[in-house]
Coordinates of C-alpha atoms and ligand atoms in Angstrom, one line a residue:
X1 CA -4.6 -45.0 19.3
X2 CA -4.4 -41.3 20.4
X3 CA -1.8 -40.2 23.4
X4 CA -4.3 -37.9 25.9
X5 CA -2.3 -35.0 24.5
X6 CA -2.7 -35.6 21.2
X7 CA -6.2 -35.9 21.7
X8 CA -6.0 -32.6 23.4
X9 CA -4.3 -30.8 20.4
X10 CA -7.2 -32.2 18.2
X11 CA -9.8 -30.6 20.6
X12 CA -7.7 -27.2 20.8
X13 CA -8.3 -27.0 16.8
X14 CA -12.0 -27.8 17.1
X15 CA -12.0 -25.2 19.8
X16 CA -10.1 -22.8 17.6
X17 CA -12.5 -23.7 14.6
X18 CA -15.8 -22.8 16.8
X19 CA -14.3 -19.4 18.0
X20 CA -12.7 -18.2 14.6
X21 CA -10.5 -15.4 15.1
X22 CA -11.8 -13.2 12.7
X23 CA -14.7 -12.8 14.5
X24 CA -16.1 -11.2 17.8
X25 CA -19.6 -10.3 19.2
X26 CA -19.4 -7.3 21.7
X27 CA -23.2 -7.6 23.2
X28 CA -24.5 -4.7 25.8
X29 CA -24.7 -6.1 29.3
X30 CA -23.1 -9.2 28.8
X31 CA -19.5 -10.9 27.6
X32 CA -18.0 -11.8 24.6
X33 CA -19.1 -14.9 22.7
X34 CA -16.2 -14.5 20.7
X35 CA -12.3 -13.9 21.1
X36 CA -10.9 -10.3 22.1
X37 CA -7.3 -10.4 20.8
X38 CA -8.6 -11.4 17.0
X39 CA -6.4 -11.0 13.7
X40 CA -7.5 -7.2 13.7
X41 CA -4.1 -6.6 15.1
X42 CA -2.0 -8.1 12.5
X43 CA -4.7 -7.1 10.0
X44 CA -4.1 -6.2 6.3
X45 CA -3.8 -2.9 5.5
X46 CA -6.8 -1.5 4.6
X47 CA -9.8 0.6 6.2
X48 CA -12.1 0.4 9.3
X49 CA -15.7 0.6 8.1
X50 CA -18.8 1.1 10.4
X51 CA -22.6 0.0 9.1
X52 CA -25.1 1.3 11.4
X53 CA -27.8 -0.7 11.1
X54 CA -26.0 -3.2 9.7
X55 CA -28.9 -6.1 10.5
X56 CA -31.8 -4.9 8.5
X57 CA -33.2 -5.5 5.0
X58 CA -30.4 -3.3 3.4
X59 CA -27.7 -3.0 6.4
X60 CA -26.9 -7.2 5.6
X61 CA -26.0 -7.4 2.2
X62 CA -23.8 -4.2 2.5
X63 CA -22.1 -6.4 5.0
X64 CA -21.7 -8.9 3.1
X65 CA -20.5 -7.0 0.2
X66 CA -18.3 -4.8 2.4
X67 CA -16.8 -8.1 3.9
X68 CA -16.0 -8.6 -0.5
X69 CA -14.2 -5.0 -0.6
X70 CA -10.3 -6.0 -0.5
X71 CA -10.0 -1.9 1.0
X72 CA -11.6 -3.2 4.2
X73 CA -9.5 -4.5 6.9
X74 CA -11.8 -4.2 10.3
X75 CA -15.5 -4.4 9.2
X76 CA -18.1 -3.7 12.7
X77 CA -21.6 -4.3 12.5
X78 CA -23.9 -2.6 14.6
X79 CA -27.5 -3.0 15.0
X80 CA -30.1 -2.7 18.3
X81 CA -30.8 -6.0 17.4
X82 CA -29.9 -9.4 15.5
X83 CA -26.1 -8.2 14.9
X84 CA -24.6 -12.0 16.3
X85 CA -26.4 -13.6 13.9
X86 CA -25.2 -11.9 10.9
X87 CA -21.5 -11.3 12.6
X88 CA -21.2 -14.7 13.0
X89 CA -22.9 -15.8 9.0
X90 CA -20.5 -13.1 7.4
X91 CA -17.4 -13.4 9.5
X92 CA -17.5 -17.1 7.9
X93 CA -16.7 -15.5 4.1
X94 CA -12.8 -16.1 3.3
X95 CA -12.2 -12.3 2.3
X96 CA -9.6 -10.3 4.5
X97 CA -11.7 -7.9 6.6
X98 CA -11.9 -8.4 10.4
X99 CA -15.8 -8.7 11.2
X100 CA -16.5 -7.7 14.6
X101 CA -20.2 -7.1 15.9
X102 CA -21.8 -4.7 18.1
X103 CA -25.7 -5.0 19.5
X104 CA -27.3 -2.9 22.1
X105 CA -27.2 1.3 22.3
X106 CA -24.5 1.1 25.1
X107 CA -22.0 -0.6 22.1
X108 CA -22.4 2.3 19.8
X109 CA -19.5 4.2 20.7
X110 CA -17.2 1.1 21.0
X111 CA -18.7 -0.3 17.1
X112 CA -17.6 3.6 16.1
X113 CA -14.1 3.8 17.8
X114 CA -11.7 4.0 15.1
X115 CA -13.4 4.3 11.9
X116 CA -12.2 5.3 8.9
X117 CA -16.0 5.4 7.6
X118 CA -19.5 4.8 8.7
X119 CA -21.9 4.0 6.9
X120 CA -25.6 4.5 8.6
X121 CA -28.6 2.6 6.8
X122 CA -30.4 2.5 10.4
X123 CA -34.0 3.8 10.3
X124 CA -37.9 2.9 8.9
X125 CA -38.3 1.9 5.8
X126 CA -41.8 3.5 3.3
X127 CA -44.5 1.3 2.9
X128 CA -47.4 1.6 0.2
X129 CA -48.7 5.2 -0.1
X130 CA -45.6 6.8 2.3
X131 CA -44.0 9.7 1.5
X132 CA -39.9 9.3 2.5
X133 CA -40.8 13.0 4.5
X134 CA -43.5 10.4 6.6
X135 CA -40.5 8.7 7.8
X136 CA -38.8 11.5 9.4
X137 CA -40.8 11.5 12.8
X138 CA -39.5 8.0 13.8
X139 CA -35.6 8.5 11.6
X140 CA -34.5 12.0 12.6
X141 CA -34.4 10.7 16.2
X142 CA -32.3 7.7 15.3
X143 CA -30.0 9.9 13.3
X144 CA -29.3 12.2 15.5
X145 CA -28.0 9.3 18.5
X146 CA -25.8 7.9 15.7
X147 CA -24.5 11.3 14.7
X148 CA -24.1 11.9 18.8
X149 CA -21.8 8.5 18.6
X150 CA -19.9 9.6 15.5
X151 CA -18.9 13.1 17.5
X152 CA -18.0 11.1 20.0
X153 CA -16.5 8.3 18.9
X154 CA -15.1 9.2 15.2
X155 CA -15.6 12.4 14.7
X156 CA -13.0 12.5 11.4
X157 CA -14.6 9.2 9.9
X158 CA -16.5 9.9 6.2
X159 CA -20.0 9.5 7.4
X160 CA -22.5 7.8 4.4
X161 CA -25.5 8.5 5.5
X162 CA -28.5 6.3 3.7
X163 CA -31.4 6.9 6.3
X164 CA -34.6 8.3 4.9
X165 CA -35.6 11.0 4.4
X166 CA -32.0 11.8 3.4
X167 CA -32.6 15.6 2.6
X168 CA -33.6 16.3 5.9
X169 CA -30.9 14.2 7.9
X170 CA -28.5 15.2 6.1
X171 CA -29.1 18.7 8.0
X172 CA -29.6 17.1 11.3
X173 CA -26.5 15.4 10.5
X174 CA -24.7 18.8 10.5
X175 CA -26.4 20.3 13.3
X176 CA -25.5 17.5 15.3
X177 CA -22.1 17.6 14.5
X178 CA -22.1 21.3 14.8
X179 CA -23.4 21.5 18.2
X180 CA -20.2 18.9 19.1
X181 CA -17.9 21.0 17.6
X182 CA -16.6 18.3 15.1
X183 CA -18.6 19.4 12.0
X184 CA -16.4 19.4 8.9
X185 CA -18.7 19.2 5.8
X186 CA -16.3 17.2 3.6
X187 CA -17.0 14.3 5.9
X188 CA -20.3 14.2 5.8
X189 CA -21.9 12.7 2.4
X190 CA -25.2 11.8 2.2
X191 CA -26.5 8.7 -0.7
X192 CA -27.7 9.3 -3.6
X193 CA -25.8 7.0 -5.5
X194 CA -28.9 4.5 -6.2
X195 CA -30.8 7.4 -8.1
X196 CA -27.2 7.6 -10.4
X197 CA -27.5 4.1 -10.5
X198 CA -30.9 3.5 -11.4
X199 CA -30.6 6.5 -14.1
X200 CA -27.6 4.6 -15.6
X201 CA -29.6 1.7 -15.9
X202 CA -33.0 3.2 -17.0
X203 CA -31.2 5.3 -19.7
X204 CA -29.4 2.4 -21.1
X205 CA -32.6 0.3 -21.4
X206 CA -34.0 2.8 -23.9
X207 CA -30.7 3.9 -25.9
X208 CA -29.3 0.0 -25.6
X209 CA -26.3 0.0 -24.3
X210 CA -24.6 -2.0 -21.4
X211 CA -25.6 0.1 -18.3
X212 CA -22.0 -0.2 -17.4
X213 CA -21.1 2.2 -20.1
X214 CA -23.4 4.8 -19.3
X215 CA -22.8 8.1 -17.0
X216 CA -26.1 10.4 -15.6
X217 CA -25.5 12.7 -13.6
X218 CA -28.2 13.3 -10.9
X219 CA -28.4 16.3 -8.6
X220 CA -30.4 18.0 -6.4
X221 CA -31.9 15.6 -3.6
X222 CA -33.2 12.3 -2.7
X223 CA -37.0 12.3 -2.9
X224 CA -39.6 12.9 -6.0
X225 CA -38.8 15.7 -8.3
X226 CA -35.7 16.4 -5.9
X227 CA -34.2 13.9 -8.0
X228 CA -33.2 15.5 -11.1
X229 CA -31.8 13.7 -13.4
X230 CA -29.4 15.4 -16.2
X231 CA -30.1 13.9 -19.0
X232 CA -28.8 16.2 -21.6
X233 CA -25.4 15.6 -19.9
X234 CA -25.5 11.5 -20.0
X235 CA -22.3 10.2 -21.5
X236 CA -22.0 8.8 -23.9
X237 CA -23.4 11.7 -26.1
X238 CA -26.5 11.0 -27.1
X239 CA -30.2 12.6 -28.0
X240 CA -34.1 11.8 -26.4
X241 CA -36.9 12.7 -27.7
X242 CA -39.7 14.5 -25.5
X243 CA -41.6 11.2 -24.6
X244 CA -38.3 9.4 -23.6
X245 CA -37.1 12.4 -21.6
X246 CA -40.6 12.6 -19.7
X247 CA -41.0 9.0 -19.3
X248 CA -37.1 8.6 -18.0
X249 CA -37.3 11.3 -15.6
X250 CA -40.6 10.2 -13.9
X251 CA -39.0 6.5 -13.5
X252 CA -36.2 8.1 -12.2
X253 CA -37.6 10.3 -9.6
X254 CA -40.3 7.3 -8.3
X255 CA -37.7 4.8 -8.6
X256 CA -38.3 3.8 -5.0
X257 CA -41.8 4.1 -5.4
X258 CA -41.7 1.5 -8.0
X259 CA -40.0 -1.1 -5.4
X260 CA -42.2 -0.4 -2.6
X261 CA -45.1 -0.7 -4.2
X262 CA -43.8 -3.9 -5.5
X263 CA -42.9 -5.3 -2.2
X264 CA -46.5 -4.4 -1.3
X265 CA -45.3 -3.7 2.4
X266 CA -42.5 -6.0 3.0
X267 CA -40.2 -2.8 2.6
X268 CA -38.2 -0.4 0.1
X269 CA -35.5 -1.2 -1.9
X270 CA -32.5 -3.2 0.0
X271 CA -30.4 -4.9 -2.6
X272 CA -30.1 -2.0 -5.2
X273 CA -29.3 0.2 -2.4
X274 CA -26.9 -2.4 -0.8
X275 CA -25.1 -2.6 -4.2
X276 CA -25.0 1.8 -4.8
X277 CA -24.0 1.5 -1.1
X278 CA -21.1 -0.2 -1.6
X279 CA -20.0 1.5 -5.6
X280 CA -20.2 4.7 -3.3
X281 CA -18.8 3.4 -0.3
X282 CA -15.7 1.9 -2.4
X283 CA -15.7 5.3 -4.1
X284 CA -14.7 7.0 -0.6
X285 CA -12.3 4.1 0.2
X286 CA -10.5 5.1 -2.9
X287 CA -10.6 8.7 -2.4
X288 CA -9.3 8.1 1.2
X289 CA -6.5 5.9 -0.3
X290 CA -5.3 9.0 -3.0
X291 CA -6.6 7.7 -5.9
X292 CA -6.9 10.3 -8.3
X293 CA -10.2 11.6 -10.4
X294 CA -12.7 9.7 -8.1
X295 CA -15.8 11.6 -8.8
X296 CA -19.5 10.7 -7.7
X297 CA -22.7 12.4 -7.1
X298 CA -23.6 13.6 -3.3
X299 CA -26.2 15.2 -1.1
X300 CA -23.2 17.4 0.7
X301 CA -23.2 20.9 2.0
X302 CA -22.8 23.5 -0.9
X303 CA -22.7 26.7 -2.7
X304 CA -23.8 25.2 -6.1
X305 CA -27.3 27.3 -5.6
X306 CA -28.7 29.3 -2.4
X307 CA -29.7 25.9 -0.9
X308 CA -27.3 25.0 1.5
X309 CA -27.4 21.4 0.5
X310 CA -27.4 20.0 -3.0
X311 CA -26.2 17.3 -4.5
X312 CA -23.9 17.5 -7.7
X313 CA -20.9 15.7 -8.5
X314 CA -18.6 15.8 -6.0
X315 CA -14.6 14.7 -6.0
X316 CA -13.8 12.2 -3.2
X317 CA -10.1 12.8 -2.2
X318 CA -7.9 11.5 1.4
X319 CA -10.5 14.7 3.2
X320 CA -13.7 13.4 2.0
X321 CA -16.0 15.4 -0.5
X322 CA -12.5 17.3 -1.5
X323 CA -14.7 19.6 -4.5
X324 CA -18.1 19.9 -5.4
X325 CA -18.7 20.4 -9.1
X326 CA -21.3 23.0 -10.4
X327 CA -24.9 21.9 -12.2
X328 CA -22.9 22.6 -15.6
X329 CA -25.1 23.7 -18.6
X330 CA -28.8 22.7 -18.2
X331 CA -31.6 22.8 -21.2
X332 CA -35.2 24.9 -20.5
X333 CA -36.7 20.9 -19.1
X334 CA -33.8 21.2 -16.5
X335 CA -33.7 24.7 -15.8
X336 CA -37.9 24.1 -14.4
X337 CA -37.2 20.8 -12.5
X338 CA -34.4 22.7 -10.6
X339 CA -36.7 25.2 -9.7
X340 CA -39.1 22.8 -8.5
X341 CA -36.6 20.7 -6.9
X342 CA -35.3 23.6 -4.9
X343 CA -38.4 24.3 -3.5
X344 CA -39.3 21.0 -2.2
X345 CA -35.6 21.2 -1.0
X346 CA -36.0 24.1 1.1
X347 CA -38.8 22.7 3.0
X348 CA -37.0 19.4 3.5
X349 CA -33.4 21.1 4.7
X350 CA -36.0 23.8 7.0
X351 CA -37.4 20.7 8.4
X352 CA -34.1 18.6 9.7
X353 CA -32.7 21.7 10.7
X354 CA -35.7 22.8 12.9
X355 CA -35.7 19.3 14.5
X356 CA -32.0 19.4 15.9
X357 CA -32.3 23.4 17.3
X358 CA -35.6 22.3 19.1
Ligands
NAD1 N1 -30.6 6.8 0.5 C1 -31.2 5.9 -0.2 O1 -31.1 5.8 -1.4 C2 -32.1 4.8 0.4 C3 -32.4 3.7 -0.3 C4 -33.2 2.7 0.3 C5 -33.6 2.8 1.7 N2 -33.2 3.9 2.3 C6 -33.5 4.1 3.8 O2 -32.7 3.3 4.5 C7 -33.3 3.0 5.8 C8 -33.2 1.5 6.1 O3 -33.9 0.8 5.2 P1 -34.0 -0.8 5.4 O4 -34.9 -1.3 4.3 O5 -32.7 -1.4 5.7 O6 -34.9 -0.9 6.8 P2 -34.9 -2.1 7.9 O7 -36.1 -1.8 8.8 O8 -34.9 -3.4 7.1 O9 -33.6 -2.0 8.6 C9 -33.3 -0.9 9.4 C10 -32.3 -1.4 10.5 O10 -32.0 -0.3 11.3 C11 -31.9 -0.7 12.7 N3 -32.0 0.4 13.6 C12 -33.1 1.0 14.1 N4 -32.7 2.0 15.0 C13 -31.4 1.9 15.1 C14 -30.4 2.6 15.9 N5 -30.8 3.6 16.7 N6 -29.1 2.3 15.7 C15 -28.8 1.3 14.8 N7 -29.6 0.6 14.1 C16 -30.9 0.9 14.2 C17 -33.1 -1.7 12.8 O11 -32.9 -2.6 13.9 C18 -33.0 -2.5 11.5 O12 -32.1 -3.6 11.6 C19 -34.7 3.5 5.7 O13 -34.8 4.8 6.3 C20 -34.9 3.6 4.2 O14 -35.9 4.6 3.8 C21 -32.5 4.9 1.8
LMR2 O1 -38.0 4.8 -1.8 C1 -37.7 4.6 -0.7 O2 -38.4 4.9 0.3 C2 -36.3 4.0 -0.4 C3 -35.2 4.7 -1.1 O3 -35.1 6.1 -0.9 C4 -35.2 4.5 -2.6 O4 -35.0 5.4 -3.4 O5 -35.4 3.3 -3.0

């Protein structure tokens, strides 16, 4: 037989179990379903992290992976719509991080208080026969309200910035942040990382090695022959011929044609990005910690050419995008797709500039 207290106690733990305290929902216009005073307080040490979009195709397994990163001690997921759902599936993971969600435009500024770094895959996705520039009508204006709420909010976070077409907002990124008076280009580091990471993997299919042990570096931008790939500086050392050079490059720079196609409208690519999301976004969490020699490739502000974007290899240090490595030696096959990269480049940068001045 139970006492009525004991009975109680046993009802307090079910309670306790049903409103976990690593978890919170903060929902616009109404209260929390959740507890306030969670384990953030006494949380381990580690980083606040921000995803922006954090309940769509690629903003849920960068959660979820996120919610994996032992650097991460307060993780908030934001979304104008569906975060509970996913707030309340990821908060149940045993990691350490502190999951807190945030739905509704009025909960922006309260997702981005305090952040360490924000990651923002909010935006349309391509579909079958899209260019990623197609996307920019309906993206540059979500952009720029997150950006707004970064000034606001977090204006010293690292900003990741994963929206589409990501060599124009990028620059609306900057304007944005420039008009607030907050803009410091270290901060602001826009993802390139799946092109690196789809190069590695490419490139080790046709020399046969273990993609893990294979370095390309891939600079200029994030769209079509933007994406140039440096293939006569992979590491290990090694040789193409013409054909394999041709063939790697084109797979390179239409990687995300490839999956969109093959999702035949259902979307563009959500778990390889989730995945170079999270190699980059660990990349700035061990920058921001000191590590030494953390060094990955960014669409950032730069002098590398007369563009004033470009992305090279860039080291990540406790202030962001701490030094921005040049283009190194390129052969004649590199020297033309830089030329045709930075053309296409100019357009793009114009473009998100133009949109933020209108
Ligand atoms: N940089 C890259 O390498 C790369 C790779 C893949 C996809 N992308 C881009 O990432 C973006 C997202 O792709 P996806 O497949 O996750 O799309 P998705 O439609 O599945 O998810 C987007 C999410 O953004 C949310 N959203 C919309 N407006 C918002 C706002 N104002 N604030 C917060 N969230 C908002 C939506 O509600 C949705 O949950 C697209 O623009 C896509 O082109 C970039
Ligand atoms: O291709 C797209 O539209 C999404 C993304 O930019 C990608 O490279 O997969």
């Amino acid at each position: 037989m139970h006492t009525t207290s004991e009975a109680n106690q046993r009802i307090a733990r079910i309670a306790a179990h049903l409103h976990p305290p690593n978890f919170q929902m903060i929902e616009g216009n109404s209260s929390n379903i959740g507890r306030m005073d969670c384990r953030a307080k006494g949380a381990a040490p580690g980083f606040k992290v921000a995803i922006i979009g954090a309940a769509g195709g690629i903003g849920q397994p960068l959660s979820m992976l996120m919610k994996m990163n032992p650097l991460v001690s307060v993780l908030h997921l934001y979304d104008v719509v569906n975060t509970p759902g996913v707030t309340a599936d990821i908060s149940h993971m045993d990691t350490g991080a502190v999951v807190r969600g945030f739905v509704g435009k009025d909960k922006l500024d309260e997702a981005l208080t305090g952040m360490d770094l924000v990651i923002v895959p909010a935006g349309v996705p391509r579909k079958p026969g899209m260019t990623r520039d197609d996307l920019f009508n309906i993206n540059a204006g979500i952009v720029k309200t997150i950006c707004e709420g970064i000034a606001r909010s977090c204006p010293r976070a690292i900003v990741n910035l994963i929206s589409n077409p990501v060599n124009s907002t990028v620059p609306i990124a900057a304007e944005v942040f420039k008009k607030a008076g907050t803009y410091d280009p270290k901060l602001l580091l826009g993802v390139t990382m799946l092109d690196v990471v789809r190069a590695n993997t490419f490139v080790a299919e046709v020399l046969g090695l273990d993609p893990r042990e294979v370095d390309v570096p891939v600079v200029g931008g994030h769209a079509g022959v933007t994406i140039l790939p440096l293939l006569s500086q992979v590491k290990p050392p090694c040789s193409f011929t013409p054909e394999e050079i041709n063939h790697l490059t084109d797979r390179i720079q239409n990687g995300g044609t490839e999956v969109v196609e093959a999702k035949a409208g259902a979307g563009s690519a959500t778990l390889s990005m989730a995945y170079a999301a999270v190699k980059f976004a660990d990349a700035c969490l061990r920058g921001l910690r000191g590590d030494a020699g953390v060094i990955e490739c960014s669409f950032v502000q730069s002098q590398v050419t007369e563009l004033p974007f470009f992305a090279t290899k860039v080291r990540l240090g406790r202030s962001g995008a701490e030094e921005i490595f040049p283009l190194g030696p390129l052969n004649e096959y590199e020297r033309a797709g830089l030329e045709k990269a930075k053309t296409e480049l100019a357009t793009s940068i114009d473009k998100g500039v133009s949109f933020t001045r209108k």
